[in-house]
Amino acid sequence: MSFKTKFFKISNPITKNFSFGRFSNLLPFGDQILVYHLVSDADLKHAKHLFPYRSVKQFECDLNFLSKHFDFINWETFLKQKTEKVTTKKPTILLTFDDGYAEFYDIIYPILKRKGIYTINFINPKFIDNKELMWRNKASLLVSEITGNETLQSKISQFPNFGNDLKINLDSILKINYKSRDQLDLIADHLEIDFDIYLKNKPVYLTTEQLLKLKNDGFGISSHGWDHPLYNQLSLEDQLANTQQSLDYMRENEFLNDSFAFPFTDHLVENRFFDSIFKRNTDLKFTFGAAGLKLDSYTKNLQRIPIEIGNYSAEEILKNEILYYQFLKKFNKNRIIRS
């Protein structure tokens, strides 16, 4: 358990007793950037073991709370505020979604359209049109299929790279990293689980047609890396290549090429990556991490606030993020320092 997780666990029972108005004056920035992945009432095998996604009711509750305390802005307004140093009477929120899940079009888009909220979607081009299941989704699907299935439990216990204890097997599958992602295909073959059939029966990602519809309706489509690697496990050369491939896709399809959001995290990504990618792409304005309320020593890299954390509501997360930022500030730890 990270220090931040422990802090939230301790602080949340306290912050719940106070209105958000008691915390809003402590917001360090006038514009907040929030990140979700998907919203669904369904039991999604490919996502349920990765993050606690919101139900429709929870998402609507989040939006109702946020609309009381913030003004929602789109990407163009966000850029104007940042580049022209525009100040606003009311704090603003840029809502972002990662990974390009199909639920954005089927569930989230109608809700946002009804409320007049326009977001930016950071996608992995390799998986658009459901050409392939992303490696983390493969891991979640495998664990979902194995859990409660005695036949598959018996078969996985015989897999040579894993021990005989089921719990270790399931944990190990979820811990397979980007560089070892081919192991997921080997496990699937061993268990006779077909990822392609799953994608055919249950489309997981947005399609090109849907992306164009979203773009024409005012929603931003931008880069999240080519195939969702963890950047601190890549060499600088591979970091740049993966990012560039995704930015090229954005240009070719006339989506946004002025932004990029790191898959997972930007932890340990060095200044030389940022210097290189901004030099190569003169249209690129900002990159995004997901470390919550934090400053960054690389000023063009901005941190977003993850909302899918445990069972916390958006209000609880923002209260605790504000308190955590103020706590770190006392020890000069509220800024990410890059080498």
mmCIF file of C-alpha atoms in Angstrom, residues 84-255:
data_model
loop_
_atom_site.group_PDB
_atom_site.id
_atom_site.type_symbol
_atom_site.label_atom_id
_atom_site.label_comp_id
_atom_site.label_asym_id
_atom_site.label_seq_id
_atom_site.Cartn_x
_atom_site.Cartn_y
_atom_site.Cartn_z
ATOM 1 C CA GLU A 84 -3.056 33.144 -22.483
ATOM 2 C CA LYS A 85 -2.969 32.855 -18.676
ATOM 3 C CA VAL A 86 -6.715 33.483 -18.485
ATOM 4 C CA THR A 87 -8.134 33.604 -14.971
ATOM 5 C CA THR A 88 -11.685 32.525 -14.156
ATOM 6 C CA LYS A 89 -14.043 33.379 -11.315
ATOM 7 C CA LYS A 90 -14.921 29.737 -10.774
ATOM 8 C CA PRO A 91 -12.425 26.816 -10.821
ATOM 9 C CA THR A 92 -12.595 24.791 -14.018
ATOM 10 C CA ILE A 93 -12.378 21.100 -14.859
ATOM 11 C CA LEU A 94 -11.108 19.381 -17.977
ATOM 12 C CA LEU A 95 -12.568 15.884 -18.031
ATOM 13 C CA THR A 96 -10.405 13.213 -19.710
ATOM 14 C CA PHE A 97 -10.869 9.522 -20.505
ATOM 15 C CA ASP A 98 -8.139 6.985 -21.209
ATOM 16 C CA ASP A 99 -7.821 3.834 -23.350
ATOM 17 C CA GLY A 100 -10.704 4.369 -25.795
ATOM 18 C CA TYR A 101 -13.172 1.883 -24.332
ATOM 19 C CA ALA A 102 -16.420 1.259 -26.245
ATOM 20 C CA GLU A 103 -18.479 2.325 -23.226
ATOM 21 C CA PHE A 104 -17.503 5.918 -23.904
ATOM 22 C CA TYR A 105 -19.634 5.952 -27.037
ATOM 23 C CA ASP A 106 -22.470 3.747 -25.781
ATOM 24 C CA ILE A 107 -22.884 5.072 -22.217
ATOM 25 C CA ILE A 108 -20.745 8.115 -21.388
ATOM 26 C CA TYR A 109 -21.175 10.157 -24.556
ATOM 27 C CA PRO A 110 -25.010 10.417 -24.297
ATOM 28 C CA ILE A 111 -24.731 11.551 -20.644
ATOM 29 C CA LEU A 112 -22.084 14.164 -21.410
ATOM 30 C CA LYS A 113 -23.891 15.375 -24.528
ATOM 31 C CA ARG A 114 -27.085 15.877 -22.528
ATOM 32 C CA LYS A 115 -25.166 17.914 -19.930
ATOM 33 C CA GLY A 116 -23.128 19.899 -22.467
ATOM 34 C CA ILE A 117 -19.786 18.543 -21.224
ATOM 35 C CA TYR A 118 -17.007 17.955 -23.770
ATOM 36 C CA THR A 119 -14.026 15.791 -22.910
ATOM 37 C CA ILE A 120 -10.752 14.707 -24.424
ATOM 38 C CA ASN A 121 -10.198 10.995 -25.072
ATOM 39 C CA PHE A 122 -6.678 9.584 -24.996
ATOM 40 C CA ILE A 123 -6.593 6.418 -27.098
ATOM 41 C CA ASN A 124 -4.179 3.648 -28.106
ATOM 42 C CA PRO A 125 -4.415 3.399 -31.916
ATOM 43 C CA LYS A 126 -3.278 -0.240 -32.017
ATOM 44 C CA PHE A 127 -6.549 -1.382 -30.443
ATOM 45 C CA ILE A 128 -9.016 0.900 -32.228
ATOM 46 C CA ASP A 129 -11.576 -1.056 -34.315
ATOM 47 C CA ASN A 130 -11.005 -3.992 -31.946
ATOM 48 C CA LYS A 131 -8.070 -5.274 -33.941
ATOM 49 C CA GLU A 132 -6.467 -6.711 -30.812
ATOM 50 C CA LEU A 133 -7.111 -6.948 -27.080
ATOM 51 C CA MET A 134 -4.744 -4.792 -25.015
ATOM 52 C CA TRP A 135 -2.363 -6.830 -22.890
ATOM 53 C CA ARG A 136 -3.751 -5.599 -19.545
ATOM 54 C CA ASN A 137 -7.277 -6.424 -20.702
ATOM 55 C CA LYS A 138 -6.026 -9.877 -21.633
ATOM 56 C CA ALA A 139 -4.754 -10.362 -18.079
ATOM 57 C CA SER A 140 -8.077 -9.301 -16.540
ATOM 58 C CA LEU A 141 -10.032 -11.545 -18.902
ATOM 59 C CA LEU A 142 -7.845 -14.540 -18.076
ATOM 60 C CA VAL A 143 -8.284 -14.047 -14.327
ATOM 61 C CA SER A 144 -12.045 -13.599 -14.792
ATOM 62 C CA GLU A 145 -12.317 -16.839 -16.738
ATOM 63 C CA ILE A 146 -10.166 -18.834 -14.303
ATOM 64 C CA THR A 147 -11.915 -17.617 -11.154
ATOM 65 C CA GLY A 148 -14.634 -20.083 -10.150
ATOM 66 C CA ASN A 149 -13.880 -22.441 -13.041
ATOM 67 C CA GLU A 150 -12.501 -25.691 -11.610
ATOM 68 C CA THR A 151 -11.430 -27.012 -15.011
ATOM 69 C CA LEU A 152 -9.378 -23.916 -15.809
ATOM 70 C CA GLN A 153 -8.032 -23.805 -12.251
ATOM 71 C CA SER A 154 -6.705 -27.298 -12.735
ATOM 72 C CA LYS A 155 -5.196 -26.447 -16.116
ATOM 73 C CA ILE A 156 -3.501 -23.260 -14.936
ATOM 74 C CA SER A 157 -1.936 -25.116 -12.014
ATOM 75 C CA GLN A 158 -0.095 -27.191 -14.632
ATOM 76 C CA PHE A 159 1.246 -24.187 -16.510
ATOM 77 C CA PRO A 160 5.060 -24.407 -16.292
ATOM 78 C CA ASN A 161 5.792 -20.779 -15.410
ATOM 79 C CA PHE A 162 3.431 -20.630 -12.434
ATOM 80 C CA GLY A 163 3.255 -22.516 -9.146
ATOM 81 C CA ASN A 164 0.500 -24.768 -7.848
ATOM 82 C CA ASP A 165 -1.151 -22.176 -5.620
ATOM 83 C CA LEU A 166 -4.162 -20.612 -7.393
ATOM 84 C CA LYS A 167 -3.892 -17.262 -5.632
ATOM 85 C CA ILE A 168 -0.281 -16.899 -6.738
ATOM 86 C CA ASN A 169 -1.273 -17.868 -10.264
ATOM 87 C CA LEU A 170 -3.951 -15.199 -10.505
ATOM 88 C CA ASP A 171 -1.752 -12.544 -8.933
ATOM 89 C CA SER A 172 1.090 -13.496 -11.240
ATOM 90 C CA ILE A 173 -1.081 -13.148 -14.329
ATOM 91 C CA LEU A 174 -2.063 -9.612 -13.313
ATOM 92 C CA LYS A 175 1.589 -8.767 -12.658
ATOM 93 C CA ILE A 176 2.784 -9.717 -16.143
ATOM 94 C CA ASN A 177 4.334 -6.564 -17.591
ATOM 95 C CA TYR A 178 4.511 -5.023 -21.046
ATOM 96 C CA LYS A 179 7.816 -6.642 -21.946
ATOM 97 C CA SER A 180 6.501 -10.099 -20.996
ATOM 98 C CA ARG A 181 3.040 -9.614 -22.513
ATOM 99 C CA ASP A 182 3.497 -12.543 -24.919
ATOM 100 C CA GLN A 183 3.126 -14.814 -21.876
ATOM 101 C CA LEU A 184 -0.545 -13.880 -21.779
ATOM 102 C CA ASP A 185 -1.060 -15.391 -25.226
ATOM 103 C CA LEU A 186 0.733 -18.572 -24.140
ATOM 104 C CA ILE A 187 -1.507 -18.869 -21.086
ATOM 105 C CA ALA A 188 -4.608 -18.248 -23.211
ATOM 106 C CA ASP A 189 -3.542 -20.972 -25.658
ATOM 107 C CA HIS A 190 -2.947 -23.360 -22.755
ATOM 108 C CA LEU A 191 -6.433 -22.629 -21.378
ATOM 109 C CA GLU A 192 -8.033 -22.602 -24.867
ATOM 110 C CA ILE A 193 -9.297 -19.041 -24.414
ATOM 111 C CA ASP A 194 -9.610 -17.138 -27.697
ATOM 112 C CA PHE A 195 -9.122 -13.377 -27.353
ATOM 113 C CA ASP A 196 -10.283 -12.750 -30.924
ATOM 114 C CA ILE A 197 -13.605 -14.489 -30.317
ATOM 115 C CA TYR A 198 -14.087 -12.444 -27.138
ATOM 116 C CA LEU A 199 -13.502 -9.214 -29.078
ATOM 117 C CA LYS A 200 -15.899 -10.313 -31.798
ATOM 118 C CA ASN A 201 -18.665 -11.100 -29.302
ATOM 119 C CA LYS A 202 -17.946 -8.134 -27.038
ATOM 120 C CA PRO A 203 -16.301 -5.135 -28.768
ATOM 121 C CA VAL A 204 -14.029 -3.568 -26.152
ATOM 122 C CA TYR A 205 -12.759 -0.420 -27.896
ATOM 123 C CA LEU A 206 -14.056 2.448 -29.966
ATOM 124 C CA THR A 207 -14.182 2.188 -33.748
ATOM 125 C CA THR A 208 -12.838 4.674 -36.286
ATOM 126 C CA GLU A 209 -16.412 5.550 -37.255
ATOM 127 C CA GLN A 210 -17.263 6.311 -33.618
ATOM 128 C CA LEU A 211 -14.103 8.392 -33.158
ATOM 129 C CA LEU A 212 -15.019 10.519 -36.168
ATOM 130 C CA LYS A 213 -18.550 10.983 -34.839
ATOM 131 C CA LEU A 214 -17.177 12.061 -31.446
ATOM 132 C CA LYS A 215 -14.716 14.437 -33.083
ATOM 133 C CA ASN A 216 -17.453 16.036 -35.194
ATOM 134 C CA ASP A 217 -19.558 16.488 -32.059
ATOM 135 C CA GLY A 218 -16.795 18.428 -30.296
ATOM 136 C CA PHE A 219 -15.014 15.710 -28.312
ATOM 137 C CA GLY A 220 -11.230 15.614 -28.425
ATOM 138 C CA ILE A 221 -9.347 12.507 -29.589
ATOM 139 C CA SER A 222 -5.659 12.374 -28.711
ATOM 140 C CA SER A 223 -2.650 10.182 -28.018
ATOM 141 C CA HIS A 224 -2.118 7.678 -25.202
ATOM 142 C CA GLY A 225 0.847 5.866 -26.700
ATOM 143 C CA TRP A 226 0.628 3.283 -29.456
ATOM 144 C CA ASP A 227 -0.094 0.139 -27.406
ATOM 145 C CA HIS A 228 -0.198 1.205 -23.742
ATOM 146 C CA PRO A 229 3.313 0.442 -22.441
ATOM 147 C CA LEU A 230 4.640 1.380 -19.018
ATOM 148 C CA TYR A 231 7.122 4.054 -20.031
ATOM 149 C CA ASN A 232 9.667 3.555 -17.245
ATOM 150 C CA GLN A 233 10.168 0.000 -18.530
ATOM 151 C CA LEU A 234 11.161 1.272 -21.988
ATOM 152 C CA SER A 235 14.431 2.679 -23.253
ATOM 153 C CA LEU A 236 14.390 6.336 -24.269
ATOM 154 C CA GLU A 237 14.439 5.264 -27.909
ATOM 155 C CA ASP A 238 11.380 3.030 -27.415
ATOM 156 C CA GLN A 239 9.565 5.718 -25.404
ATOM 157 C CA LEU A 240 9.985 8.165 -28.253
ATOM 158 C CA ALA A 241 9.096 5.635 -30.954
ATOM 159 C CA ASN A 242 5.900 4.519 -29.202
ATOM 160 C CA THR A 243 4.807 8.108 -28.639
ATOM 161 C CA GLN A 244 5.686 9.242 -32.144
ATOM 162 C CA GLN A 245 3.779 6.383 -33.749
ATOM 163 C CA SER A 246 0.644 7.389 -31.884
ATOM 164 C CA LEU A 247 1.075 11.114 -32.670
ATOM 165 C CA ASP A 248 1.542 10.266 -36.355
ATOM 166 C CA TYR A 249 -1.756 8.364 -36.243
ATOM 167 C CA MET A 250 -3.445 11.468 -34.850
ATOM 168 C CA ARG A 251 -2.092 13.622 -37.681
ATOM 169 C CA GLU A 252 -3.037 11.114 -40.362
ATOM 170 C CA ASN A 253 -6.613 10.910 -39.058
ATOM 171 C CA GLU A 254 -6.911 14.646 -38.321
ATOM 172 C CA PHE A 255 -7.374 14.158 -34.587
#
